[in-house]
XYZ file of C-alpha atoms in Angstrom:
691
model
C 56.402 73.064 -85.840
C 57.241 73.312 -89.538
C 55.941 70.539 -91.787
C 55.825 72.357 -95.148
C 58.473 74.798 -96.383
C 58.087 77.165 -99.324
C 61.397 77.926 -101.050
C 61.221 81.462 -102.408
C 64.059 81.076 -104.870
C 65.226 79.204 -107.948
C 68.157 77.283 -109.387
C 70.826 75.519 -107.391
C 70.009 77.158 -104.043
C 66.369 76.054 -104.299
C 67.532 72.490 -104.968
C 70.060 72.655 -102.155
C 67.431 73.823 -99.602
C 64.992 71.163 -100.842
C 67.609 68.450 -100.311
C 68.082 69.236 -96.627
C 64.392 69.911 -95.988
C 63.460 66.485 -97.369
C 66.154 64.825 -95.260
C 64.512 66.464 -92.223
C 61.101 65.095 -93.212
C 59.614 68.374 -94.481
C 57.411 68.830 -97.530
C 58.700 71.423 -99.966
C 56.996 73.943 -102.233
C 58.711 75.486 -105.257
C 57.770 78.720 -106.965
C 58.739 79.373 -110.552
C 58.503 81.890 -113.355
C 57.484 81.117 -116.910
C 61.167 81.049 -117.868
C 61.782 78.362 -115.210
C 58.831 76.109 -115.997
C 61.177 73.216 -116.871
C 63.701 73.875 -114.110
C 64.950 71.042 -111.924
C 63.808 72.583 -108.638
C 60.245 72.624 -109.975
C 60.355 68.892 -110.729
C 61.937 67.917 -107.420
C 59.759 69.721 -104.878
C 56.540 68.161 -103.590
C 54.442 71.068 -104.874
C 55.107 73.877 -107.339
C 53.327 77.196 -107.816
C 53.642 79.210 -111.036
C 54.388 82.923 -110.778
C 53.091 84.622 -113.950
C 55.745 86.475 -115.913
C 59.457 86.155 -116.521
C 61.066 89.216 -114.963
C 62.364 89.053 -111.418
C 60.096 91.941 -110.425
C 56.979 90.027 -111.501
C 58.031 86.705 -110.005
C 60.757 86.049 -107.435
C 60.640 89.644 -106.133
C 56.831 89.780 -105.955
C 56.120 89.619 -102.221
C 52.342 89.409 -102.548
C 52.421 86.465 -104.948
C 54.899 84.498 -102.852
C 52.873 85.016 -99.676
C 49.765 83.870 -101.572
C 51.612 80.758 -102.782
C 52.651 79.913 -99.218
C 49.100 80.246 -97.927
C 47.595 78.259 -100.808
C 49.934 75.304 -100.254
C 49.699 75.194 -96.472
C 53.323 76.161 -95.891
C 54.193 77.308 -92.386
C 57.611 78.727 -93.291
C 59.460 80.432 -96.142
C 63.164 80.039 -96.908
C 64.391 82.908 -99.117
C 67.749 81.384 -100.143
C 70.117 84.144 -101.253
C 69.515 87.074 -103.574
C 65.997 88.150 -104.525
C 64.054 88.759 -101.261
C 66.535 87.181 -98.860
C 67.615 90.526 -97.351
C 64.329 92.375 -97.836
C 62.947 93.584 -94.509
C 59.507 94.225 -96.036
C 59.331 90.566 -97.108
C 60.334 89.337 -93.646
C 57.650 91.590 -92.161
C 55.055 90.369 -94.677
C 55.814 86.773 -93.682
C 55.349 87.637 -90.012
C 52.095 89.472 -90.754
C 50.837 86.391 -92.631
C 51.721 84.067 -89.761
C 54.631 82.509 -91.670
C 58.059 81.714 -90.247
C 60.769 83.583 -92.148
C 63.897 81.412 -92.198
C 66.282 84.232 -91.501
C 67.057 86.982 -89.003
C 64.691 89.518 -87.476
C 63.245 92.419 -89.418
C 65.311 94.747 -87.228
C 68.590 92.984 -88.059
C 67.817 92.993 -91.775
C 67.000 96.707 -91.749
C 70.091 97.725 -89.821
C 72.561 95.491 -91.641
C 70.824 95.880 -95.008
C 71.917 99.496 -95.099
C 75.675 99.784 -95.326
C 75.557 103.192 -93.648
C 73.352 102.067 -90.710
C 75.411 98.915 -90.321
C 78.616 100.885 -90.004
C 77.081 103.189 -87.420
C 75.862 100.182 -85.426
C 79.158 98.280 -85.370
C 81.164 101.454 -84.758
C 79.249 101.847 -81.508
C 80.264 98.268 -80.664
C 83.946 99.101 -81.134
C 84.444 97.326 -84.466
C 87.150 98.884 -86.713
C 85.829 100.715 -89.816
C 87.308 102.034 -93.058
C 87.217 105.867 -93.173
C 84.275 107.092 -95.234
C 81.076 109.106 -95.562
C 77.759 107.443 -94.689
C 75.503 110.489 -94.450
C 72.017 111.147 -95.809
C 72.985 114.229 -97.848
C 73.415 112.859 -101.382
C 73.992 116.095 -103.263
C 76.934 116.182 -105.617
C 78.546 119.113 -103.799
C 78.446 117.289 -100.472
C 79.800 114.083 -101.923
C 82.629 115.949 -103.683
C 83.535 117.734 -100.449
C 83.469 114.504 -98.429
C 85.521 112.741 -101.099
C 88.252 115.376 -100.814
C 88.272 114.888 -97.033
C 88.515 111.078 -97.313
C 91.125 111.228 -100.056
C 91.549 109.299 -103.302
C 91.369 106.564 -104.433
C 87.966 105.788 -102.970
C 84.930 103.592 -103.546
C 81.346 104.625 -104.226
C 78.983 101.961 -102.878
C 75.218 101.584 -102.963
C 74.039 101.427 -99.335
C 71.509 98.720 -100.271
C 73.974 96.937 -102.547
C 75.199 93.397 -102.821
C 76.503 90.886 -105.329
C 79.068 93.323 -106.693
C 76.411 95.706 -108.031
C 76.432 99.422 -107.324
C 80.186 99.794 -106.794
C 82.583 102.148 -108.573
C 86.279 102.930 -108.046
C 87.241 106.614 -108.320
C 90.847 107.765 -108.633
C 90.358 111.541 -108.615
C 87.733 114.268 -108.281
C 87.249 114.579 -112.047
C 86.047 110.971 -112.269
C 83.534 111.249 -109.443
C 80.475 112.866 -111.130
C 80.230 110.328 -113.967
C 81.004 107.350 -111.697
C 78.461 108.595 -109.169
C 75.702 108.881 -111.777
C 76.429 105.403 -113.110
C 76.533 103.883 -109.619
C 73.270 105.538 -108.563
C 71.531 104.472 -111.755
C 72.641 100.851 -111.338
C 71.710 100.869 -107.634
C 68.229 102.188 -108.379
C 67.680 99.492 -111.014
C 69.018 96.638 -108.890
C 67.839 97.584 -105.389
C 65.246 100.328 -105.784
C 67.471 102.676 -103.756
C 69.996 105.062 -105.304
C 71.569 106.122 -101.984
C 75.348 105.709 -101.906
C 78.217 106.065 -99.476
C 81.895 106.843 -99.941
C 84.691 104.718 -98.553
C 88.466 105.023 -98.611
C 89.904 102.447 -100.983
C 92.402 100.116 -99.356
C 94.820 99.223 -102.122
C 95.362 95.498 -102.512
C 93.233 94.165 -99.622
C 92.150 90.605 -99.009
C 88.399 90.049 -98.784
C 87.887 87.755 -95.791
C 84.462 86.938 -94.362
C 83.299 85.040 -91.294
C 80.248 82.760 -91.094
C 78.169 83.424 -87.967
C 75.057 81.802 -86.496
C 72.754 82.920 -83.713
C 69.749 81.234 -82.115
C 66.768 82.414 -80.075
C 68.412 81.243 -76.852
C 71.159 83.889 -76.937
C 73.892 81.683 -78.394
C 76.123 83.063 -81.151
C 79.004 81.179 -82.793
C 81.263 81.624 -85.778
C 82.189 78.845 -88.223
C 85.551 80.342 -89.166
C 86.441 82.350 -92.219
C 86.459 82.216 -96.008
C 88.771 84.057 -98.402
C 86.819 85.642 -101.256
C 89.578 87.772 -102.786
C 89.397 86.204 -106.275
C 86.955 88.663 -107.843
C 86.110 90.244 -111.178
C 83.910 93.345 -111.325
C 83.781 93.177 -107.488
C 82.016 89.811 -107.766
C 83.471 86.649 -106.257
C 84.420 83.779 -108.575
C 86.494 81.490 -106.346
C 86.173 81.212 -102.567
C 88.161 79.088 -100.182
C 88.125 78.087 -96.535
C 90.032 78.538 -94.388
C 91.852 81.686 -95.531
C 95.461 80.832 -96.389
C 98.290 81.996 -94.159
C 96.363 83.570 -91.254
C 98.021 83.357 -87.861
C 96.027 81.706 -85.054
C 95.788 85.097 -83.342
C 94.371 86.824 -86.428
C 91.909 83.980 -87.063
C 90.697 84.225 -83.465
C 90.358 88.032 -83.653
C 88.318 87.850 -86.865
C 85.969 85.266 -85.380
C 85.478 87.122 -82.112
C 84.848 90.418 -83.924
C 82.270 88.796 -86.205
C 80.439 87.426 -83.148
C 80.536 90.916 -81.622
C 78.888 92.313 -84.778
C 76.141 89.673 -84.653
C 75.444 90.331 -80.983
C 75.142 94.067 -81.667
C 71.823 93.382 -83.453
C 70.741 90.284 -81.468
C 71.279 88.244 -84.588
C 69.342 85.010 -85.192
C 70.058 82.578 -88.050
C 72.836 82.472 -90.642
C 74.822 85.586 -91.421
C 78.179 86.584 -92.847
C 80.398 89.386 -91.573
C 82.728 90.674 -94.288
C 86.093 92.300 -93.640
C 88.891 93.857 -95.645
C 92.325 92.718 -94.500
C 95.307 94.913 -95.350
C 98.906 93.878 -95.969
C 99.837 94.600 -92.338
C 97.205 92.261 -90.896
C 94.784 95.017 -89.852
C 91.163 94.316 -90.696
C 88.112 96.530 -91.160
C 84.384 95.809 -91.122
C 82.860 96.095 -94.577
C 79.285 94.791 -94.290
C 77.089 92.012 -92.952
C 75.013 89.819 -95.256
C 71.871 88.751 -93.415
C 71.376 85.476 -95.256
C 73.065 82.292 -96.363
C 75.928 83.039 -98.757
C 76.524 81.568 -102.210
C 79.847 80.277 -100.902
C 78.505 78.557 -97.757
C 79.497 75.065 -99.092
C 83.203 75.618 -98.390
C 82.368 76.283 -94.748
C 80.198 73.155 -94.648
C 83.044 71.080 -96.033
C 85.725 72.193 -93.559
C 83.377 72.133 -90.545
C 81.366 69.031 -91.452
C 77.973 70.609 -90.657
C 74.860 71.214 -92.787
C 74.259 74.952 -92.463
C 70.786 74.809 -94.034
C 69.797 72.271 -91.385
C 71.016 74.701 -88.729
C 68.854 77.429 -90.300
C 65.738 75.275 -90.278
C 66.256 74.087 -86.697
C 66.860 77.630 -85.445
C 63.721 78.802 -87.288
C 61.767 76.237 -85.250
C 63.102 77.625 -81.987
C 65.798 75.034 -81.371
C 69.202 75.900 -79.938
C 72.390 75.692 -81.964
C 73.516 72.047 -82.077
C 77.129 72.812 -81.112
C 79.165 75.136 -78.935
C 82.016 77.266 -80.229
C 84.641 74.902 -78.802
C 83.138 72.018 -80.777
C 83.611 73.687 -84.190
C 86.936 72.809 -85.805
C 88.635 73.276 -89.158
C 89.490 70.105 -91.044
C 91.257 70.227 -94.405
C 90.731 72.807 -97.124
C 87.836 73.552 -99.481
C 87.410 75.667 -102.602
C 84.359 76.736 -104.580
C 84.351 77.931 -108.190
C 81.284 79.752 -109.518
C 80.348 78.519 -112.960
C 78.906 81.377 -115.004
C 77.338 81.652 -118.432
C 79.507 84.569 -119.477
C 82.244 85.515 -121.908
C 85.616 86.127 -120.207
C 87.015 87.413 -123.518
C 84.481 90.261 -123.567
C 84.757 91.620 -120.065
C 82.752 88.747 -118.543
C 79.548 89.868 -120.198
C 76.696 87.465 -119.376
C 75.833 84.949 -122.097
C 72.442 83.426 -122.800
C 71.098 80.520 -124.816
C 70.386 76.823 -124.623
C 72.995 74.535 -123.098
C 73.118 71.757 -125.691
C 75.443 69.536 -123.637
C 76.035 69.654 -119.882
C 78.357 67.026 -118.419
C 80.199 67.161 -115.128
C 82.642 64.949 -113.227
C 81.405 62.310 -110.826
C 80.402 64.373 -107.834
C 78.307 64.424 -104.699
C 75.397 66.849 -104.580
C 74.753 69.247 -101.695
C 76.767 67.148 -99.265
C 78.722 68.250 -96.215
C 79.988 64.780 -95.400
C 83.493 63.407 -95.820
C 84.899 59.902 -95.595
C 88.117 60.305 -93.658
C 90.757 62.052 -95.753
C 89.330 60.960 -99.106
C 89.033 63.978 -101.440
C 85.490 65.169 -102.217
C 84.091 66.721 -105.401
C 80.712 68.382 -104.901
C 78.544 70.022 -107.537
C 75.700 72.321 -106.504
C 73.871 73.080 -109.733
C 70.588 73.253 -111.565
C 71.740 72.807 -115.145
C 71.303 69.878 -117.508
C 71.439 69.386 -121.263
C 68.551 71.158 -122.964
C 67.983 73.849 -120.321
C 68.816 77.496 -120.996
C 70.736 80.342 -119.458
C 68.210 83.170 -119.657
C 68.632 86.959 -119.589
C 66.240 87.350 -116.663
C 68.360 86.233 -113.709
C 71.916 85.830 -112.457
C 74.059 83.972 -115.040
C 75.482 81.449 -112.543
C 74.770 77.892 -113.724
C 76.388 76.023 -110.864
C 79.088 75.821 -108.204
C 81.938 73.312 -108.163
C 83.231 72.580 -104.673
C 86.186 70.426 -103.690
C 87.650 69.322 -100.356
C 91.044 67.775 -99.633
C 93.304 67.370 -96.593
C 95.367 70.431 -97.573
C 95.216 73.409 -99.907
C 97.656 72.120 -102.511
C 95.622 68.942 -102.982
C 92.380 70.920 -103.086
C 93.678 73.252 -105.815
C 94.904 70.274 -107.840
C 91.525 68.559 -107.480
C 89.653 71.715 -108.505
C 91.860 72.105 -111.583
C 91.213 68.516 -112.607
C 87.450 68.692 -112.013
C 87.040 71.941 -113.969
C 88.741 70.290 -116.932
C 86.145 67.494 -116.909
C 83.074 69.747 -117.255
C 81.420 70.104 -120.660
C 79.152 73.107 -121.163
C 78.406 73.371 -124.891
C 76.093 75.886 -126.495
C 76.633 78.889 -124.214
C 79.895 80.708 -123.626
C 81.102 80.201 -120.070
C 83.969 80.829 -117.670
C 84.831 77.211 -116.846
C 88.117 76.947 -118.775
C 89.042 80.455 -117.608
C 88.523 79.382 -113.984
C 90.920 76.514 -114.562
C 93.533 78.952 -115.856
C 92.986 81.091 -112.764
C 93.608 78.051 -110.555
C 96.958 77.608 -112.304
C 97.974 81.268 -111.929
C 101.187 81.503 -109.837
C 99.613 84.060 -107.523
C 96.653 81.811 -106.825
C 98.840 78.757 -106.322
C 100.927 80.616 -103.745
C 97.843 81.634 -101.727
C 97.523 84.842 -99.741
C 96.599 86.775 -102.901
C 94.533 89.969 -102.736
C 91.617 91.386 -104.719
C 93.934 92.493 -107.547
C 94.746 88.901 -108.514
C 92.539 88.689 -111.604
C 93.638 92.136 -112.785
C 97.239 90.883 -112.792
C 96.491 88.032 -115.206
C 98.314 88.694 -118.455
C 96.484 88.170 -121.761
C 98.523 85.013 -122.231
C 97.478 83.673 -118.828
C 93.824 84.545 -119.401
C 93.528 82.900 -122.821
C 93.675 79.253 -123.803
C 97.176 77.849 -124.134
C 96.462 75.200 -126.786
C 98.966 75.286 -129.622
C 97.696 76.443 -133.046
C 98.901 73.207 -134.660
C 96.977 71.061 -132.162
C 93.840 73.143 -132.724
C 94.327 72.995 -136.492
C 94.712 69.217 -136.440
C 91.596 68.947 -134.281
C 89.718 71.201 -136.697
C 90.848 69.099 -139.642
C 89.701 65.932 -137.875
C 86.378 67.578 -137.026
C 85.827 68.611 -140.657
C 86.495 65.033 -141.801
C 84.160 63.678 -139.112
C 81.411 66.099 -140.075
C 81.812 65.145 -143.710
C 81.640 61.404 -143.040
C 78.703 61.811 -140.649
C 76.693 63.896 -143.109
C 77.640 61.572 -145.967
C 76.245 58.673 -143.960
C 73.043 60.555 -143.197
C 72.555 61.179 -146.930
C 73.497 57.567 -147.716
C 76.292 58.609 -150.062
C 80.045 58.230 -150.195
C 80.537 60.822 -152.925
C 82.350 63.846 -151.483
C 80.927 66.076 -154.207
C 77.377 65.340 -153.100
C 77.789 67.568 -150.080
C 79.688 70.376 -151.821
C 81.286 71.202 -148.488
C 84.781 72.029 -149.655
C 86.288 68.552 -149.980
C 88.260 67.687 -153.082
C 87.189 64.563 -154.964
C 90.437 62.764 -154.254
C 91.958 60.393 -151.757
C 93.111 61.316 -149.183
C 90.316 63.846 -148.556
C 91.838 67.318 -148.817
C 90.608 70.805 -148.093
C 91.604 74.362 -147.260
C 89.472 75.941 -144.538
C 89.328 79.373 -142.996
C 88.597 79.485 -139.265
C 88.078 82.309 -136.805
C 89.026 82.124 -133.128
C 88.138 85.308 -131.231
C 89.621 88.118 -133.372
C 92.115 85.900 -135.211
C 91.581 84.135 -138.533
C 93.472 80.933 -139.368
C 93.927 79.145 -142.659
C 94.178 75.369 -142.270
C 95.287 73.153 -145.147
C 94.794 69.548 -144.132
C 94.023 66.060 -145.296
C 93.005 62.886 -143.509
C 94.324 59.438 -144.284
C 92.003 56.624 -143.262
C 92.511 52.884 -143.329
C 89.312 51.843 -145.045
C 86.327 52.818 -142.937
C 88.113 52.218 -139.634
C 88.044 55.320 -137.459
C 90.822 53.895 -135.283
C 93.476 54.267 -137.991
C 93.579 57.880 -139.075
C 96.182 60.591 -139.414
C 95.785 64.309 -139.961
C 98.511 66.302 -141.679
C 98.699 69.803 -143.038
C 99.678 73.367 -142.213
C 98.170 76.227 -140.259
C 98.828 79.923 -140.728
C 97.514 82.583 -138.389
C 97.734 86.381 -138.347
C 101.069 86.454 -136.486
C 102.830 83.689 -138.448
C 104.979 84.630 -141.439
C 105.107 81.052 -142.698
C 102.687 78.127 -142.377
C 103.362 75.786 -139.467
C 103.246 72.097 -140.424
C 101.571 69.441 -138.312
C 101.204 65.679 -138.396
C 99.082 63.828 -135.862
C 97.999 60.219 -135.701
C 94.463 59.751 -134.443
C 93.471 57.073 -131.943
C 90.115 55.744 -130.772
C 88.008 58.096 -132.858
C 84.249 57.981 -132.345
C 81.700 60.104 -134.237
C 78.064 60.289 -133.136
C 75.042 62.544 -133.029
C 74.234 64.049 -129.635
C 71.347 66.413 -129.001
C 71.400 67.923 -132.476
C 75.203 68.169 -132.440
C 77.936 66.097 -134.037
C 80.314 64.870 -131.340
C 83.822 63.598 -132.037
C 85.734 61.829 -129.264
C 89.310 60.951 -130.158
C 92.957 61.125 -129.190
C 95.654 62.913 -131.154
C 99.241 61.806 -130.756
C 101.203 64.959 -129.940
C 104.939 64.631 -129.252
C 104.368 60.896 -128.824
C 101.776 61.587 -126.097
C 98.032 60.907 -126.522
C 95.919 64.044 -126.146
C 92.207 63.324 -125.538
C 89.882 65.464 -127.661
C 86.205 66.214 -127.254
C 84.789 68.092 -130.255
C 81.238 69.320 -130.775
C 79.878 70.724 -134.026
C 77.073 73.232 -133.432
C 76.173 74.644 -136.821
C 79.434 76.126 -138.085
C 80.829 76.561 -134.570
C 83.313 73.968 -133.323
C 83.614 73.560 -129.529
C 87.036 72.083 -128.810
C 87.992 70.547 -125.446
C 91.566 69.348 -124.928
C 94.149 69.370 -122.139
C 91.631 70.941 -119.768
C 91.082 73.875 -122.126
C 87.958 74.842 -124.035
C 87.948 77.059 -127.121
C 85.551 77.760 -129.937
C 86.550 77.927 -133.595
C 84.110 79.285 -136.146
C 84.286 77.608 -139.545
C 84.001 80.352 -142.142
C 81.689 78.243 -144.263
C 82.137 79.342 -147.905
C 78.492 78.649 -148.707
C 77.293 80.832 -145.836
C 79.754 83.615 -146.595
C 78.565 83.834 -150.199
C 74.971 84.026 -149.045
C 75.693 86.881 -146.646
C 74.872 90.103 -148.465
C 75.115 92.359 -145.416
C 77.885 94.788 -144.597
C 81.160 93.681 -143.076
C 79.643 92.858 -139.679
C 82.461 94.580 -137.789
C 80.151 96.795 -135.797
C 78.986 96.319 -132.230
C 75.973 94.137 -131.493
C 74.083 93.695 -128.247
C 75.496 90.568 -126.552
C 72.221 90.161 -124.626
C 68.776 91.804 -124.362
C 68.916 95.100 -122.500
C 68.300 98.826 -122.420
C 70.649 101.440 -123.864
C 71.619 103.846 -121.066
C 74.441 105.730 -122.822
C 75.677 106.484 -126.357
C 79.217 107.855 -126.466
C 79.678 108.380 -130.224
C 77.891 109.812 -133.256
C 78.106 109.154 -137.006
C 81.382 110.386 -138.439
C 83.420 109.932 -135.241
C 86.816 108.292 -135.623
C 87.231 105.621 -132.935
C 90.073 103.406 -131.779
C 89.955 99.773 -130.741
C 88.738 99.510 -127.147
C 87.030 102.927 -127.124
C 83.654 103.063 -125.343
C 80.740 103.218 -127.795
C 77.508 102.278 -126.035
C 76.339 101.513 -122.490
C 73.879 98.625 -122.098
C 71.970 97.842 -118.890
C 71.174 94.138 -118.560
C 70.730 91.717 -115.665
C 70.645 94.670 -113.246
C 74.168 95.738 -114.203
C 75.679 98.270 -116.566
C 77.997 97.046 -119.336
C 80.135 99.220 -121.593
C 80.510 97.971 -125.168
C 83.780 98.956 -126.821
C 84.987 99.262 -130.414
C 86.321 95.924 -131.700
C 88.762 97.721 -134.020
C 89.797 101.144 -135.325
C 87.314 102.736 -137.689
C 84.728 105.395 -138.337
C 81.196 105.357 -136.959
C 78.842 104.973 -139.918
C 75.586 104.717 -137.996
C 74.196 104.603 -134.460
C 71.053 102.510 -134.561
C 69.579 103.003 -131.073
C 69.371 105.847 -128.609
C 69.281 106.128 -124.827
C 66.246 104.458 -123.290
C 65.547 102.030 -126.111
C 65.191 98.303 -125.451
C 67.193 96.034 -127.751
C 67.258 92.285 -128.278
C 70.333 90.069 -128.417
C 72.263 90.421 -131.665
C 70.868 93.851 -132.513
C 73.500 96.025 -134.160
C 74.016 99.136 -132.072
C 76.894 100.849 -133.908
C 78.081 100.247 -137.467
C 81.751 100.863 -138.234
C 83.549 101.352 -141.527
C 87.251 101.097 -142.344
C 87.472 104.540 -143.921
C 89.120 107.382 -142.042
């Protein structure tokens, strides 16, 4: 009998497990690193045990310390969540040796399915279809080159202990294989402690479809239907949905029955996920089995109406599955969007820093319940204003889940809900996810894993008009001026020396930067006395691709200016083509976060005072976007480089990132060499304009 459960994880999954455990009457124990000392899961659990250090290796991957924490708090069971130690056979064995219940499958199942090569051998014996490949123990370059020629190109190199999109490389020909192999092995060793790889024939344009399975200790195994996880970047899922769109009843049945066959091949107990690749002809192939709860399990909960964590905890206590296969039905459609602290404009590089403002739509938390056909918005997260996205762990800050009676309504609801989230202070993918939801290929359904690669630059970037942004920037500059004037108890524009002319209406010319583009905005604001409700912004904006300035005139409605968490927030409406456009503007230093029409962009005010004080060089080099270790340097001083050319390789958050030249130029200096640790913002390569 379990009365106290230790949750060996962090973030939203720790909170989600705690929620169900408490509903079942269990006491919960959190563990936390120094970086997570203020995290929400620490506050919510009944007990919390500190794990000294900040790195994953010292804390959430430290088996000995977690076992000690369980013993010290009287826990009888450990739930590993996902990631970290969730698929670590040594951890499951350590729990058993310590007399603790591991909420997961057997050590045997983890070992077999945790190795992609062993898993394929196991399911092949059970008659499950496989992708052609090489899964052998000989890892020499000569052997791998020979096997690659036999398999044929294009192919995939995959870490046998991999997961989460790490340790995967695409190879188009034999010449690419040695470098891709070295990079894949290096990343696999860093992320999983095992550099062993396998080769697999690449199926061009597949769908990634997975099936949720459950087994109990009484010999029962069921599936809870499938999820489509084809929307991926860097082989990592960003949007999942259930059920998969457009599958025939026969194909859905075959996928489910095959997944159950895989689970039975290893006498599987607990929650697991069998992943398949589905080709354009409807043929499917086993890819791998994840021996844990998946990040995307909420979409299955929403269409099936069952709490999968509750199933895990009941099975761990020896109880039988609460339902039979015939009792599990699909109702409606659900989608999940993974909210990441990352920069979509720079190859989805992880971003770190404090989240100054976190606001989300009205949503249920960790629920699997529905009220008839009423749409549901669910937010599984662990973020709030004032917390930080750190460089130590996965950059996911939350998951937005929606359910509706059909797919079209679910996509519409997801699009609306994404537009209502405010994440200010750290670059993120939220507005980009909304654009993805509006992509024609996504709207049609049945897309494959190439979907994100087919997004044009125009589809991937914000669609706000330059004149709307310029008017918003002009309004924000006026609001900042009036706010700071009030804080200094002065109405004299010259007191602030912030670029305003000493005339009425207040006039200025500002330079702004948005990504790589610089805009000049000439604007003035007309106000009716001190009333914020009666304003208008007029002026012109000229960007790099405009031969002549574009004029704009916008009336402003319902303007409100206030301080919020060290920021200046402006809430207003601009009249655009006789339609009110709600604006949400946040000043953070000289950075303006602009939210409008479901989009989110950042404009940097090129503050004249700050520019004059900057005595450094032109700043057009490449800086480390996060703390990490240099694993490759591709250039040397004097090299002529072109925009987009690879300069430096940086290993951070267990993944390798290639940093490219932001423009054409000549390498003036290379500041750090292979093996050196660098902090965020460190200049790695300095470029000059001279050729």
